[in-house]
XYZ file of N, CA and C in Angstrom:
261
model
N 67.600 -112.630 14.836
C 68.762 -112.829 15.685
C 69.964 -112.138 15.062
N 70.816 -111.608 15.911
C 71.986 -110.871 15.439
C 73.028 -111.817 14.867
N 73.665 -111.369 13.788
C 74.725 -112.157 13.164
C 76.107 -111.756 13.661
N 76.224 -110.600 14.283
C 77.511 -110.115 14.763
C 77.424 -109.830 16.252
N 78.579 -109.927 16.907
C 78.620 -109.706 18.341
C 78.158 -108.289 18.696
N 78.591 -107.319 17.896
C 78.213 -105.932 18.178
C 76.712 -105.724 18.006
N 76.109 -106.425 17.053
C 74.665 -106.305 16.845
C 73.901 -106.899 18.026
N 74.419 -107.988 18.578
C 73.783 -108.592 19.750
C 73.871 -107.643 20.948
N 75.040 -106.999 21.101
C 75.210 -106.045 22.195
C 74.253 -104.867 22.027
N 74.129 -104.390 20.797
C 73.232 -103.265 20.534
C 71.791 -103.655 20.831
N 71.401 -104.870 20.475
C 70.035 -105.325 20.742
C 69.766 -105.359 22.246
N 70.742 -105.828 23.011
C 70.576 -105.877 24.460
C 70.495 -104.463 25.038
N 71.343 -103.589 24.549
C 71.350 -102.196 25.009
C 70.035 -101.509 24.666
N 69.536 -101.756 23.459
C 68.267 -101.162 23.037
C 67.105 -101.669 23.886
N 67.156 -102.941 24.274
C 66.091 -103.500 25.110
C 66.059 -102.801 26.472
N 67.242 -102.552 27.045
C 67.310 -101.844 28.323
C 66.782 -100.418 28.179
N 67.174 -99.762 27.091
C 66.728 -98.388 26.862
C 65.222 -98.342 26.660
N 64.683 -99.338 25.971
C 63.239 -99.389 25.730
C 62.490 -99.484 27.059
N 62.978 -100.328 27.969
C 62.334 -100.458 29.280
C 62.429 -99.150 30.073
N 63.595 -98.512 30.003
C 63.790 -97.257 30.717
C 62.865 -96.177 30.159
N 62.786 -96.092 28.825
C 61.914 -95.100 28.196
C 60.451 -95.373 28.522
N 60.074 -96.651 28.524
C 58.689 -97.009 28.824
C 58.335 -96.608 30.254
N 59.266 -96.819 31.185
C 59.017 -96.448 32.581
C 58.862 -94.933 32.719
N 59.731 -94.186 32.040
C 59.636 -92.721 32.101
C 58.335 -92.229 31.486
N 57.952 -92.816 30.352
C 56.711 -92.414 29.684
C 55.511 -92.752 30.562
N 55.543 -93.921 31.201
C 54.443 -94.339 32.062
C 54.308 -93.411 33.272
N 55.431 -93.032 33.862
C 55.395 -92.122 35.010
C 54.805 -90.777 34.603
N 55.193 -90.306 33.425
C 54.670 -89.029 32.943
C 53.167 -89.124 32.713
N 52.732 -90.184 32.033
C 51.311 -90.326 31.729
C 50.486 -90.471 33.006
N 51.023 -91.177 34.000
C 50.309 -91.337 35.265
C 50.140 -89.997 35.969
N 51.203 -89.194 35.986
C 51.128 -87.882 36.629
C 50.128 -86.984 35.911
N 50.132 -87.031 34.585
C 49.205 -86.196 33.813
C 47.769 -86.649 34.047
N 47.532 -87.965 34.085
C 46.173 -88.471 34.322
C 45.674 -88.064 35.704
N 46.552 -88.147 36.702
C 46.175 -87.746 38.057
C 45.808 -86.261 38.080
N 46.612 -85.459 37.397
C 46.354 -84.023 37.326
C 45.038 -83.746 36.616
N 44.792 -84.422 35.490
C 43.564 -84.188 34.724
C 42.325 -84.624 35.505
N 42.464 -85.647 36.348
C 41.339 -86.072 37.178
C 40.977 -84.973 38.177
N 41.993 -84.326 38.734
C 41.745 -83.225 39.671
C 41.103 -82.053 38.939
N 41.582 -81.768 37.728
C 41.004 -80.674 36.938
C 39.548 -80.985 36.618
N 39.254 -82.241 36.273
C 37.881 -82.630 35.938
C 36.955 -82.482 37.140
N 37.499 -82.665 38.343
C 36.669 -82.506 39.539
C 36.379 -81.031 39.822
N 37.141 -80.138 39.205
C 36.890 -78.712 39.361
C 37.562 -78.074 40.558
N 38.465 -78.788 41.199
C 39.148 -78.275 42.387
C 40.370 -77.457 41.953
N 40.193 -76.148 41.838
C 41.273 -75.293 41.328
C 42.448 -75.230 42.291
N 42.175 -75.208 43.590
C 43.259 -75.110 44.571
C 44.185 -76.320 44.478
N 43.593 -77.503 44.424
C 44.413 -78.715 44.337
C 45.122 -78.799 42.988
N 44.424 -78.392 41.924
C 45.033 -78.414 40.594
C 46.226 -77.467 40.540
N 46.101 -76.324 41.192
C 47.191 -75.349 41.200
C 48.405 -75.888 41.945
N 48.172 -76.655 43.011
C 49.307 -77.217 43.745
C 49.937 -78.387 42.998
N 49.145 -79.128 42.230
C 49.676 -80.270 41.473
C 50.388 -79.852 40.191
N 50.053 -78.691 39.659
C 50.583 -78.273 38.356
C 52.112 -78.245 38.294
N 52.812 -77.613 39.232
C 54.277 -77.573 39.107
C 54.921 -78.959 39.093
N 54.421 -79.858 39.916
C 54.965 -81.215 39.931
C 54.725 -81.942 38.627
N 53.540 -81.756 38.068
C 53.208 -82.404 36.799
C 54.071 -81.849 35.675
N 54.251 -80.539 35.657
C 55.104 -79.928 34.638
C 56.544 -80.408 34.786
N 56.977 -80.616 36.018
C 58.324 -81.134 36.257
C 58.507 -82.534 35.708
N 57.484 -83.359 35.847
C 57.555 -84.723 35.319
C 57.622 -84.695 33.794
N 56.859 -83.795 33.176
C 56.895 -83.661 31.715
C 58.273 -83.171 31.275
N 58.832 -82.202 32.006
C 60.175 -81.704 31.693
C 61.221 -82.808 31.820
N 61.078 -83.626 32.843
C 62.028 -84.713 33.053
C 61.961 -85.705 31.903
N 60.754 -86.017 31.444
C 60.610 -86.924 30.305
C 61.268 -86.326 29.066
N 61.169 -85.027 28.917
C 61.812 -84.339 27.786
C 63.331 -84.437 27.909
N 63.853 -84.193 29.096
C 65.305 -84.270 29.308
C 65.837 -85.669 29.044
N 65.050 -86.676 29.380
C 65.477 -88.062 29.195
C 65.332 -88.529 27.752
N 64.732 -87.694 26.900
C 64.607 -88.062 25.491
C 63.349 -88.834 25.164
N 62.422 -88.910 26.111
C 61.171 -89.633 25.875
C 60.237 -88.800 25.011
N 60.265 -87.484 25.224
C 59.424 -86.548 24.474
C 60.305 -85.554 23.734
N 59.835 -85.115 22.590
C 60.502 -84.027 21.878
C 60.248 -82.729 22.633
N 61.162 -81.791 22.515
C 61.058 -80.514 23.231
C 59.747 -79.800 22.926
N 59.369 -79.765 21.660
C 58.136 -79.067 21.287
C 56.905 -79.799 21.818
N 56.930 -81.118 21.819
C 55.804 -81.894 22.348
C 55.653 -81.645 23.844
N 56.768 -81.569 24.551
C 56.719 -81.297 25.988
C 56.168 -79.899 26.251
N 56.635 -78.925 25.483
C 56.141 -77.557 25.668
C 54.657 -77.456 25.348
N 54.217 -78.170 24.326
C 52.792 -78.169 23.968
C 51.962 -78.789 25.093
N 52.439 -79.895 25.655
C 51.723 -80.557 26.750
C 51.649 -79.641 27.973
N 52.765 -78.997 28.306
C 52.782 -78.097 29.461
C 51.841 -76.920 29.249
N 51.802 -76.399 28.039
C 50.907 -75.286 27.731
C 49.449 -75.696 27.902
N 49.110 -76.866 27.407
C 47.720 -77.330 27.503
C 47.310 -77.583 28.944
N 48.228 -78.132 29.748
C 47.915 -78.365 31.160
C 47.700 -77.035 31.888
N 48.541 -76.061 31.592
C 48.406 -74.749 32.224
C 47.099 -74.081 31.823
N 46.729 -74.210 30.554
C 45.463 -73.634 30.092
C 44.272 -74.258 30.815
N 44.353 -75.552 31.089
C 43.251 -76.218 31.793
C 43.091 -75.656 33.206
N 44.195 -75.398 33.884
C 44.108 -74.824 35.233
C 43.552 -73.409 35.162
N 44.033 -72.635 34.201
C 43.579 -71.249 34.085
C 42.101 -71.163 33.709
N 41.580 -72.195 33.045
C 40.173 -72.184 32.636
C 39.233 -72.488 33.801
N 39.776 -73.055 34.887
C 38.925 -73.345 36.046
C 38.480 -72.037 36.688
N 37.218 -72.006 37.092
C 36.675 -70.768 37.686
C 37.042 -70.662 39.152
């Protein structure tokens, strides 16, 4: 428990930020899982249409501070490689 008023305020603020970050991370992971399921099915046309939206969600998570810039770029690169590997 916080001993100072400012520490209590910070704890409350951090709790809100944690929920916001968790929601952003969950949305990103859900979009990536949906995309990977399409890639696993081998449907290149659908994967190609889903790719820009999925990359946008990853970029948004990066902008919000959920992901580091390099981690986001690495994830986007790997997703793009998966689409390009489809025959």
